[in-house]
Structure formats: C-alpha cells, structure tokens
CSV table of C-alpha atoms and ligand atoms in Angstrom, one decimal:
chain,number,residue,atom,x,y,z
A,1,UNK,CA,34.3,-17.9,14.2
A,2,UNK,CA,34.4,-14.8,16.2
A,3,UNK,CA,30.9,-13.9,17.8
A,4,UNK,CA,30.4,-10.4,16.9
A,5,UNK,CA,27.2,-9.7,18.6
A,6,UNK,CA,26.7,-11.3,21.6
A,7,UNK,CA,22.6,-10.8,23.8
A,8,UNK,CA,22.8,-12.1,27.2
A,9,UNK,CA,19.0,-12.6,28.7
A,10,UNK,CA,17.1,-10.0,26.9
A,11,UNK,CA,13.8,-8.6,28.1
A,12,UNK,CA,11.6,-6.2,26.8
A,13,UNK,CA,8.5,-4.6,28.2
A,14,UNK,CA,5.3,-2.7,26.6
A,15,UNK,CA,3.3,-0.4,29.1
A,16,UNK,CA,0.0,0.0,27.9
A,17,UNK,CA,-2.8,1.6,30.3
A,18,UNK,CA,-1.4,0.6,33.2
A,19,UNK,CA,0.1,-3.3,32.1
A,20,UNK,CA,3.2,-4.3,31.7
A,21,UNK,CA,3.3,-6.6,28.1
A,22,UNK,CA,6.5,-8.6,28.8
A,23,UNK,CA,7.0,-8.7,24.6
A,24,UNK,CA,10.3,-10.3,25.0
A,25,UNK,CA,11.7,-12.2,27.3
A,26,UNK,CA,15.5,-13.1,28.6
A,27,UNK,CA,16.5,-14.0,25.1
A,28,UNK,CA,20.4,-15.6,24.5
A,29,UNK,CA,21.3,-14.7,20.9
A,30,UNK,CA,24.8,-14.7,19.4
A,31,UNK,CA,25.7,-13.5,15.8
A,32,UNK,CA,29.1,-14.6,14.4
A,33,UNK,CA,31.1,-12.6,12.1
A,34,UNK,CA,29.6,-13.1,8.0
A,35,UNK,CA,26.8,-15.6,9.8
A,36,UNK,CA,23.4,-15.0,9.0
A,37,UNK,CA,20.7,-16.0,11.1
A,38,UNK,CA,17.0,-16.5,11.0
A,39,UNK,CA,14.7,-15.7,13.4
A,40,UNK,CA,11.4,-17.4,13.0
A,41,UNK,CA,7.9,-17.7,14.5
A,42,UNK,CA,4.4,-16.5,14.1
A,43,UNK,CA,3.1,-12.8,14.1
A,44,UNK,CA,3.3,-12.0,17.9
A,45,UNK,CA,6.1,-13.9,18.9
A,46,UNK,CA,8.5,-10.6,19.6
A,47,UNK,CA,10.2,-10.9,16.5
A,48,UNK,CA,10.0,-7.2,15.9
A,49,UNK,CA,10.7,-6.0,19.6
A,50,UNK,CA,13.8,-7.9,19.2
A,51,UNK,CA,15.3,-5.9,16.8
A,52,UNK,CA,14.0,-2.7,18.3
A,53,UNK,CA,15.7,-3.8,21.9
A,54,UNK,CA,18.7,-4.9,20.1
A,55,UNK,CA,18.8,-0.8,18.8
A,56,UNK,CA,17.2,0.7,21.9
A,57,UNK,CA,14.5,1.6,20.3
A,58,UNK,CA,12.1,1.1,23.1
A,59,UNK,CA,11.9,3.6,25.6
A,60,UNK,CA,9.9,5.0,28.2
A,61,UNK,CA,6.8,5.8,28.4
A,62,UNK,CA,6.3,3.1,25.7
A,63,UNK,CA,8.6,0.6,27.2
A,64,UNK,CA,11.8,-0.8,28.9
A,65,UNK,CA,14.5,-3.0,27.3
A,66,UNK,CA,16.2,-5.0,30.3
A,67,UNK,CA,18.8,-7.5,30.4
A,68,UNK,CA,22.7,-8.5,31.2
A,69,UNK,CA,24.0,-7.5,27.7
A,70,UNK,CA,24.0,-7.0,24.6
A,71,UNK,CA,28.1,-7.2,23.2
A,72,UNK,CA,28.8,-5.8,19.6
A,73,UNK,CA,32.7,-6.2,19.1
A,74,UNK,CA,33.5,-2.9,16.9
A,75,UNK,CA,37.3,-3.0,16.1
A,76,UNK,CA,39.2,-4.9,19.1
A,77,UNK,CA,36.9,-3.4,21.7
A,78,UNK,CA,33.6,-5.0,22.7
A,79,UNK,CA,30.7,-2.6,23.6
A,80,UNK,CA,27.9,-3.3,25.6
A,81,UNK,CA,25.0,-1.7,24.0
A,82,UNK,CA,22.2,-1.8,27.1
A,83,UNK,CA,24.9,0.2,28.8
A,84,UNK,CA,25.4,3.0,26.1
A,85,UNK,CA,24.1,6.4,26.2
A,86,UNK,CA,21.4,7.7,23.7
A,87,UNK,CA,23.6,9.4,22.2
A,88,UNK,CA,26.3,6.8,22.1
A,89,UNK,CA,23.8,4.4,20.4
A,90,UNK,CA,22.8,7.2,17.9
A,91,UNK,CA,26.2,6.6,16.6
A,92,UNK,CA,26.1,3.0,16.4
A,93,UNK,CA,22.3,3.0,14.7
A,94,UNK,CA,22.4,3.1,10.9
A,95,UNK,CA,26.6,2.9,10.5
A,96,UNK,CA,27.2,-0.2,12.7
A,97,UNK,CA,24.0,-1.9,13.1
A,98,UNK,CA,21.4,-0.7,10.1
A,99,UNK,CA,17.5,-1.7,10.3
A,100,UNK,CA,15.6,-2.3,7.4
A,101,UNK,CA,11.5,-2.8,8.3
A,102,UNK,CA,8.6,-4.5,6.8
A,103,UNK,CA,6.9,-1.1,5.9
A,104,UNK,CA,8.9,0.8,2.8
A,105,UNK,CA,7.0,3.7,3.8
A,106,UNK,CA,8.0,4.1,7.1
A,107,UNK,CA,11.5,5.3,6.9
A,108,UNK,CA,11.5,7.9,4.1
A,109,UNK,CA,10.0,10.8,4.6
A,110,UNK,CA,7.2,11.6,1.7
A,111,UNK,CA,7.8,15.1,0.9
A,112,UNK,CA,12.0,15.0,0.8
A,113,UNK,CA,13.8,14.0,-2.3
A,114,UNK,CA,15.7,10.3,-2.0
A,115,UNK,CA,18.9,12.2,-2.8
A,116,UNK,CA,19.0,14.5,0.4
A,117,UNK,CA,17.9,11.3,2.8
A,118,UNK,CA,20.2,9.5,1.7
A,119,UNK,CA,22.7,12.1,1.9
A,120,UNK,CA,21.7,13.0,5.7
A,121,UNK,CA,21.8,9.6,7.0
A,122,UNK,CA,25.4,9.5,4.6
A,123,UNK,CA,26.3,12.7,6.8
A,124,UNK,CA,24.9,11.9,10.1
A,125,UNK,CA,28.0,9.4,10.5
A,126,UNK,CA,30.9,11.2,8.0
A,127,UNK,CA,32.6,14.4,8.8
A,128,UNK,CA,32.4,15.4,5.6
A,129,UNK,CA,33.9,18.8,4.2
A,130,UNK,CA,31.0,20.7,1.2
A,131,UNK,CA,32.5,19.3,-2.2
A,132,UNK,CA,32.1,15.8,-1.5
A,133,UNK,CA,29.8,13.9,-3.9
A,134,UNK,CA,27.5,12.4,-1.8
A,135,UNK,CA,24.8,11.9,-4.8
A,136,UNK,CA,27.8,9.8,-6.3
A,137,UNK,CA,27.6,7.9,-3.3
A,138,UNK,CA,24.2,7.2,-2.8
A,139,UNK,CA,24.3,6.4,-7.0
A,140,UNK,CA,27.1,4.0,-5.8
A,141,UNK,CA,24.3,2.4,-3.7
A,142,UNK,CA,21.0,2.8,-5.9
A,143,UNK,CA,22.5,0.7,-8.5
A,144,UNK,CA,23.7,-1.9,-5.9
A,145,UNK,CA,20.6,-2.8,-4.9
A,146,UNK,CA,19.5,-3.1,-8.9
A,147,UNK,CA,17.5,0.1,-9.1
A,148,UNK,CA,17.1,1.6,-12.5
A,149,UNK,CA,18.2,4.5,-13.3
A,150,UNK,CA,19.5,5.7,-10.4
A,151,UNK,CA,19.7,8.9,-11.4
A,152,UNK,CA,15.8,9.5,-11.8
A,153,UNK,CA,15.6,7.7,-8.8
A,154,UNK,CA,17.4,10.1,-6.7
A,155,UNK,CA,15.6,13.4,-7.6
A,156,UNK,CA,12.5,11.4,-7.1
A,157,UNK,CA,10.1,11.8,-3.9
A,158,UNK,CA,9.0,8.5,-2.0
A,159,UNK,CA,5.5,8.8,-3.3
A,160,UNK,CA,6.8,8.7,-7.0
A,161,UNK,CA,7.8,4.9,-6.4
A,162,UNK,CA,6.4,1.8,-6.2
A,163,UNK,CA,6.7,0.0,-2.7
A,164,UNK,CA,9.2,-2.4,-4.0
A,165,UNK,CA,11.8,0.4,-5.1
A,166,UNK,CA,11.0,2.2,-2.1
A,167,UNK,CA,12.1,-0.8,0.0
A,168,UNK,CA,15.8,-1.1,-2.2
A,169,UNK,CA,16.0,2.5,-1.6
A,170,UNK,CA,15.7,1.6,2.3
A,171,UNK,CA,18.3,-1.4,1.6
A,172,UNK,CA,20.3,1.5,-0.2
A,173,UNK,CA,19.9,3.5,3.0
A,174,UNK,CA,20.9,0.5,5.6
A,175,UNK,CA,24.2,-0.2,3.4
A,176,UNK,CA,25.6,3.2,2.4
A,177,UNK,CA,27.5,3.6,5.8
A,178,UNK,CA,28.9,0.2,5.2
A,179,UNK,CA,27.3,-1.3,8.3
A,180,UNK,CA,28.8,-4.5,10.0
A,181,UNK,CA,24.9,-6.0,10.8
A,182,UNK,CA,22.0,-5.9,9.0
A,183,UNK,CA,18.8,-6.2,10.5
A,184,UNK,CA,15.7,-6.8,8.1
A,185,UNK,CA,12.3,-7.4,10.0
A,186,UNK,CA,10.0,-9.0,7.3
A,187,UNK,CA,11.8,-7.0,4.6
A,188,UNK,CA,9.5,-8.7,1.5
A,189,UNK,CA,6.7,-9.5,3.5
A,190,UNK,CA,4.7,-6.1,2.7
A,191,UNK,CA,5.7,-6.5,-1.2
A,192,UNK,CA,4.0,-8.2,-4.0
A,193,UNK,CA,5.3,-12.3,-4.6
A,194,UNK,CA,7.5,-11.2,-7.9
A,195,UNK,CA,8.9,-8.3,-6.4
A,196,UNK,CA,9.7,-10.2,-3.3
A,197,UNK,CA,11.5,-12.7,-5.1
A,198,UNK,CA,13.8,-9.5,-6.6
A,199,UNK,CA,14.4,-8.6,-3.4
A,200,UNK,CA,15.5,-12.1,-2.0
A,201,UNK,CA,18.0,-12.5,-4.8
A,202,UNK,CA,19.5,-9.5,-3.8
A,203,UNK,CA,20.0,-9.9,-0.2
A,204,UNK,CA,21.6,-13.2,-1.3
A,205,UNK,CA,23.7,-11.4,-3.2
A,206,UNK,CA,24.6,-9.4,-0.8
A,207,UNK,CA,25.0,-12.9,1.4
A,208,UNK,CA,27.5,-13.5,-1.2
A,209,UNK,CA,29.2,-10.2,-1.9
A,210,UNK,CA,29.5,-8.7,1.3
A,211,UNK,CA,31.3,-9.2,4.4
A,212,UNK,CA,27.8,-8.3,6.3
A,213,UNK,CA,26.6,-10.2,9.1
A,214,UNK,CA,22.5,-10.5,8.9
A,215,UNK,CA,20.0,-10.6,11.4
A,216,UNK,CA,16.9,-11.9,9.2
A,217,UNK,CA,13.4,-12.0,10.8
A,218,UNK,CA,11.0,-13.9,8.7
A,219,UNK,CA,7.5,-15.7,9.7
A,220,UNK,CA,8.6,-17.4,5.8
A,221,UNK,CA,10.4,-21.0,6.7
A,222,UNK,CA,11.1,-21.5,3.0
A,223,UNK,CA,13.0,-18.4,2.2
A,224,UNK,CA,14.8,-18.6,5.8
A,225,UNK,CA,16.0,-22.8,4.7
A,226,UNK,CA,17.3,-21.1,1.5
A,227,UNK,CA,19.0,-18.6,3.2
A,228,UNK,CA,19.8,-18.5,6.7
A,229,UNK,CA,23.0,-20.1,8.4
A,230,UNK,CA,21.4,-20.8,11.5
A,231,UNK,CA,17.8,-20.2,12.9
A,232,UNK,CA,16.5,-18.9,16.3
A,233,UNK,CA,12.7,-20.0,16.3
A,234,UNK,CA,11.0,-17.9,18.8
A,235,UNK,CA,7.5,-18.2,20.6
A,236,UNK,CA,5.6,-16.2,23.4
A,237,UNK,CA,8.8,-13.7,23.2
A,238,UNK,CA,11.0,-16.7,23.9
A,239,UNK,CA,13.4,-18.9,22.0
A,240,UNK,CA,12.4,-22.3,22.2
A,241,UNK,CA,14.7,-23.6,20.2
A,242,UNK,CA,18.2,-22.9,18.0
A,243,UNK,CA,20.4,-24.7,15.7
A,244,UNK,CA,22.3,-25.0,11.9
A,245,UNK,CA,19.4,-24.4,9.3
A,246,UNK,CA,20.0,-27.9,8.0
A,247,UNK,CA,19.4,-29.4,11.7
A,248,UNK,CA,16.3,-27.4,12.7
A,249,UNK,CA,14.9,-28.6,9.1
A,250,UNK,CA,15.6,-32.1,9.2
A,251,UNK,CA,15.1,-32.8,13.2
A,252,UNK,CA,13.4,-30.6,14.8
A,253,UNK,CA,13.1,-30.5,18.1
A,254,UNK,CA,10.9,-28.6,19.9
A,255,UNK,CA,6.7,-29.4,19.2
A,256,UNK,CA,6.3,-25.6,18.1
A,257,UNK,CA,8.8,-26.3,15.2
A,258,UNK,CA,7.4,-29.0,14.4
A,259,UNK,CA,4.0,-28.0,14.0
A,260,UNK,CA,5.4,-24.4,12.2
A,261,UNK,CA,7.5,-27.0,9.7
A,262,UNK,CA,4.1,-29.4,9.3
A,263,UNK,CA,1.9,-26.1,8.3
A,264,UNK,CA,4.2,-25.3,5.6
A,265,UNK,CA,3.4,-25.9,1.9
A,266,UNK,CA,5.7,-27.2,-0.1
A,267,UNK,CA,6.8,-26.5,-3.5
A,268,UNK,CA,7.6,-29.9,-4.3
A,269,UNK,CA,4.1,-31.6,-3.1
A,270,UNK,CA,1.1,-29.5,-3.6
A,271,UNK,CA,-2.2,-30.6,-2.4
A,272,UNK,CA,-1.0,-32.7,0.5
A,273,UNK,CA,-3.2,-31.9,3.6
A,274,UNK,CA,-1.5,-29.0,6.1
A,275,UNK,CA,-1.9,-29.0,9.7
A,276,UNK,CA,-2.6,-25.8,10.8
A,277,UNK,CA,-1.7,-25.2,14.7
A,278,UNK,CA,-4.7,-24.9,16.6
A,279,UNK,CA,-5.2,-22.0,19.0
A,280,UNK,CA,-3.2,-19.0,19.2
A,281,UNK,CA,0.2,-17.2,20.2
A,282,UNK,CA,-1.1,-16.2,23.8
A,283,UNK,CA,-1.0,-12.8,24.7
A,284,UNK,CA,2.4,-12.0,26.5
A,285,UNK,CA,0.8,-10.6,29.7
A,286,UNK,CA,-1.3,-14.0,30.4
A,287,UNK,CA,1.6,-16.0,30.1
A,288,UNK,CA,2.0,-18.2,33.1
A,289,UNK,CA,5.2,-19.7,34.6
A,290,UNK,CA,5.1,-22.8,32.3
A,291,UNK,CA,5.6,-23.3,28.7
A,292,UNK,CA,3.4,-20.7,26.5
A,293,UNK,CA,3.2,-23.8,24.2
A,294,UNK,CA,1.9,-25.9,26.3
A,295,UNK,CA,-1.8,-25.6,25.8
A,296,UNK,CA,-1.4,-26.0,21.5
A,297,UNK,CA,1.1,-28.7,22.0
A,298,UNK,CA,0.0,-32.5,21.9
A,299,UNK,CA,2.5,-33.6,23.9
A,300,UNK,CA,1.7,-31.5,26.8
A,301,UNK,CA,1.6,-32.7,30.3
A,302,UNK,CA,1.1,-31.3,34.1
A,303,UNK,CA,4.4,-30.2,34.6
A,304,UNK,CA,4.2,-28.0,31.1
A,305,UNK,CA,1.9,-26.0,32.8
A,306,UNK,CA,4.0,-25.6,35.9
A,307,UNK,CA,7.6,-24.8,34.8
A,308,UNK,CA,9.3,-23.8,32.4
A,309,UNK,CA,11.8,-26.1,30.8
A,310,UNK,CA,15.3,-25.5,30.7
A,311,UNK,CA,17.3,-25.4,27.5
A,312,UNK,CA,18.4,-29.0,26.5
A,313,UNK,CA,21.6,-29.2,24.2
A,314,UNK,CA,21.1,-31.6,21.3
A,315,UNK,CA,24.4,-31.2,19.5
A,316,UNK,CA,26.9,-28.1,19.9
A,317,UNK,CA,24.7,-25.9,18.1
A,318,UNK,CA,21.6,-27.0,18.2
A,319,UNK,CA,19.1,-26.8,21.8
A,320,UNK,CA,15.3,-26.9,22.1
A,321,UNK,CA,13.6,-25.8,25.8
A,322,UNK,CA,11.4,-28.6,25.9
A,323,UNK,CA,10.9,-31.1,28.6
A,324,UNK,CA,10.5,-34.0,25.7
A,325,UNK,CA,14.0,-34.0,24.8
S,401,ADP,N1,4.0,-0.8,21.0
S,401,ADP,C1,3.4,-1.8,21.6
S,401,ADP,N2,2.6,-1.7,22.7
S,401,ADP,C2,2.1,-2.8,23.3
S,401,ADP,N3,2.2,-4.0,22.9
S,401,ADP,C3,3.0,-4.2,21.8
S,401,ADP,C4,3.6,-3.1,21.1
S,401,ADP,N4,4.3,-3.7,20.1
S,401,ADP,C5,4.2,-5.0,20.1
S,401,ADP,N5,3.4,-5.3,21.1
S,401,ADP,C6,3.0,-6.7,21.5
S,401,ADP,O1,4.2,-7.4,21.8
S,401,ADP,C7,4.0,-8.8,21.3
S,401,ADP,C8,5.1,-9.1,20.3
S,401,ADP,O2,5.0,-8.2,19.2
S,401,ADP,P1,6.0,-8.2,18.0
S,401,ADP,O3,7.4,-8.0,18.5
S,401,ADP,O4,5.5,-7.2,17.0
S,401,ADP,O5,5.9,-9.7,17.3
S,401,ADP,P2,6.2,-10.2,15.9
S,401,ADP,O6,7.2,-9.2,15.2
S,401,ADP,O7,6.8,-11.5,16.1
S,401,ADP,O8,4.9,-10.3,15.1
S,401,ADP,C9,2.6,-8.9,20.7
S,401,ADP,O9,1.8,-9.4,21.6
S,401,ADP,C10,2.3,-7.4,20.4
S,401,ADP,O10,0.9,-7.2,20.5
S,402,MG,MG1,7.0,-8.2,13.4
C-alpha cells in the first residue's frame, strides 16, 4: 500500500524558563493509505506533541519542531511539511490533515453558534460564491456523526451541549472538508464510559465507511486492539517499538509493552492480580543517553544505561529498540 504520510526523525522541543524539554524525539512514523494506526503509551510519553509537530503547531517562543521530514503525498505530488510556509500549512490544517483533541471544549468557541464555525472552517478552504448552503453541509455532517436533530444542534451555542455532542460536533468539524488523515488525540478519553463507547462505534464506522486514513492516539490498549491496524508504542518521546496490532498483542517485544500489556485489565478475567509498572515516565530533560526504560525495566543491565539501542527488526513490520532482542 502506498505510504501516504511519511515522518523521517522527528524532534520536538519545549522551552520553558530557560530549558529545553526535548518532548519528542527523532521519531520514524509512516501512515499508509486507509491504514489506521495507534499510537500508545502512558501520559507523558509525547503522544500529544506528536500530533502538534506533525501540524506545526509548535512554535517559537513555546517551542521548535525539528527533523528530516515529514512527506504527505497530496495528489501525485509529495510535500514535505517541515519545509512549508505558515501559511502553506494553514491550508493543509483542517482540509488535508484534521485534528480532533481530547478537550471538546477547546476548539469551539463558547459564545458563536455551531452553524457559523462550522461554516468558517467549511469556508476557510472553499471559494465559495454567497448562495451556497453551507448549513446543508454542516447538516450533511451533524447527522453523520449520529447527532440528533441536527437542526437544533446547529443554531445551538457550545455551552448548550453536553461534552459528548460537543466532541461529534468537533468530529463534524475534522470531516466536513473531507480530509485525507484524521488525527484524534484521546478523542473519548475526557467523556463519560457510555458516551465513549458512542463515540468508538462511530469512528469505526467511519473506519468502515470512509476512505480516511487515522492517526489514533490512545493511552487505552483495549480500544486501540479493537481498532487499530498497526501500533506505534511510544515512551520518553521515543518509539520503542512498532508492528501489526495482532503481533504487538500476542508477542511483544519490547519490556515497556510488556509491562503496559501486563497492567491491563481484562474483560474476560476480572480479579486476576495487575502489575502495575513501578516508577515513572521520566521527565524528558533528565533523560540520559541510554534507554529511558531502563531504570523500570527488570531486565536492565549496564549497557542500558549507557546507549541507546538501535532498532531490531522482528518481522517486516514489526521492530522493538531493545537490546534483548
Ligand atoms: N507546552 C509545554 N511546555 C513544556 N513542556 C511540555 C508542554 N507540553 C508538553 N510538555 C511536556 O512534554 C512531555 C510530553 O507531553 P505530551 O506530548 O503531552 O505527552 P502525552 O500526550 O503522551 O501525555 C511531558 O513531559 C510534558 O510535561
Ligand atoms: Mg496527550
């Protein structure tokens, strides 16, 4: 399958009172065309300053995104986003690549009717002449994403609905310029269990539907084995390991997935003991040359400490960076 997004060694940098938090750090990602893929880890790991960097979203005085590249094939030409303008990548934001983000609140703004945000961020990206119907478009896209009536919806302000609409009517938002990739960053995580599981049925059914390729960022292993293609599992802003969802479930590889796998419940068997991992994701800037795992990880030995391991292939698609293997 064609790769349609392509991150060669991505790095991303915090300033904060005079640090530098290296956040992220030289990540190799590739999204193929109608793939979705996971990425995991614990709260800390970078997860979310990946899918800033990916969008240029971090910028100075705040931060730096570095790297080699980050190649989205649009059409039959390949663009190298790190490379792009602002106002290049203001083009490509919200039409080619959307963003949906664990906080419903945090896109929409409180005191402006749904129907004209929907209809700027429809306009942004469409010449469009007056007598379009841009209310039947965002309608279009309201009752996609199972909102009832859409109608009501759209002449209601944010603060009128419950976080769980709010968050379809950011789905709404992400889809209505038909994007190639959707990003979601913990899109259920802020919501209430039932309403989460709403909202998981309908990104798989816009798995199913849709020719969209998905970016999914999730701490959750059970909903990312139901419904991810393949999973990036990420640690101290680094991948440590990759591979089909079936393969990073049944033999893991790396100690870090092992231990997230261990420490999660299952349905199936309640009540058997959970290992929790001890210690905690370290803070990016006292991360030392080795790997950040090393002093959780049972396995660990002098030369953990001193260097970081190099990526090891296990099959075609699967590869841990652990010195084990
Ligand atoms: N704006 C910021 N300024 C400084 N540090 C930040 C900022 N945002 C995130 N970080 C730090 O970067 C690291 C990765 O954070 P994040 O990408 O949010 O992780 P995740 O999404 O996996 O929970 C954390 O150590 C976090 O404290
Ligand atoms: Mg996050």
């Amino acid at each position: 399958m064609e790769k349609l997004l392509e991150i060669k060694n991505l790095s991303a940098n915090y300033f904060a009172q005079d640090i530098k938090i290296p956040a992220l750090r030289s990540v190799n990602i590739d999204l193929k065309k109608g793939e979705t893929i996971a990425i995991a880890g614990e709260s800390g790991c970078g997860k979310s300053t990946l899918a800033l960097a990916v969008l240029k979203l971090i910028e100075f005085p705040e931060g730096e995104v570095t790297g080699d590249s980050v190649e989205f094939k649009i059409e039959k030409n390949s663009i190298d986003l790190l490379r792009l303008k602002e106002e290049e990548m203001r083009k490509i934001r919200g039409k080619d690549i959307s963003l949906v983000v664990q906080d419903p609140y945090s896109s929409l703004n409180p005191v402006i009717r749904i129907n004209k945000q929907l209809a700027e961020i429809y306009r942004i990206h469409h010449q469009t002449c007056e007598d379009i119907d841009i209310d039947g478009i965002s309608k279009k896209y309201l009752k996609m994403v199972h909102l009832p009536e859409p109608q009501k919806i759209l002449f209601s302000y944010p603060h009128q609905l419950s976080g769980g609409m709010l968050q379809r009517v950011n789905i709404a938002a992400a889809l209505i310029n038909n994007p190639d990739i959707l990003i979601s960053d913990e899109p259920t995580s802020s919501l209430d269990v039932t309403v989460q599981k709403k909202i998981m049925d309908m990104f798989f059914e816009l798995k199913d539907n849709f020719n969209l390729s998905q970016i999914f960022i999730s701490h959750d292993l059970n909903l990312i084995s139901a419904f991810a293609d393949r999973v990036y599992i990420m640690y101290a802003g680094r991948v440590v390991e990759e591979g089909k969802t079936a393969d990073i479930f049944t033999s893991p590889a790396h100690p870090y997935t092992i231990a997230l796998l261990e420490a999660l419940p299952h349905l199936n068997a309640p009540g058997l003991d959970l290992k929790s991992i001890p210690g905690e994701v370290p803070a990016p800037e006292s991360i030392g040359i080795g790997c950040a795992f090393a002093a959780r990880c049972s396995h660990s030995r002098d030369i953990c400490f001193n260097s970081l391991p190099e990526l090891k292939k296990i099959n075609d698609n699967h590869f841990t960076r652990c010195i084990k293997r």
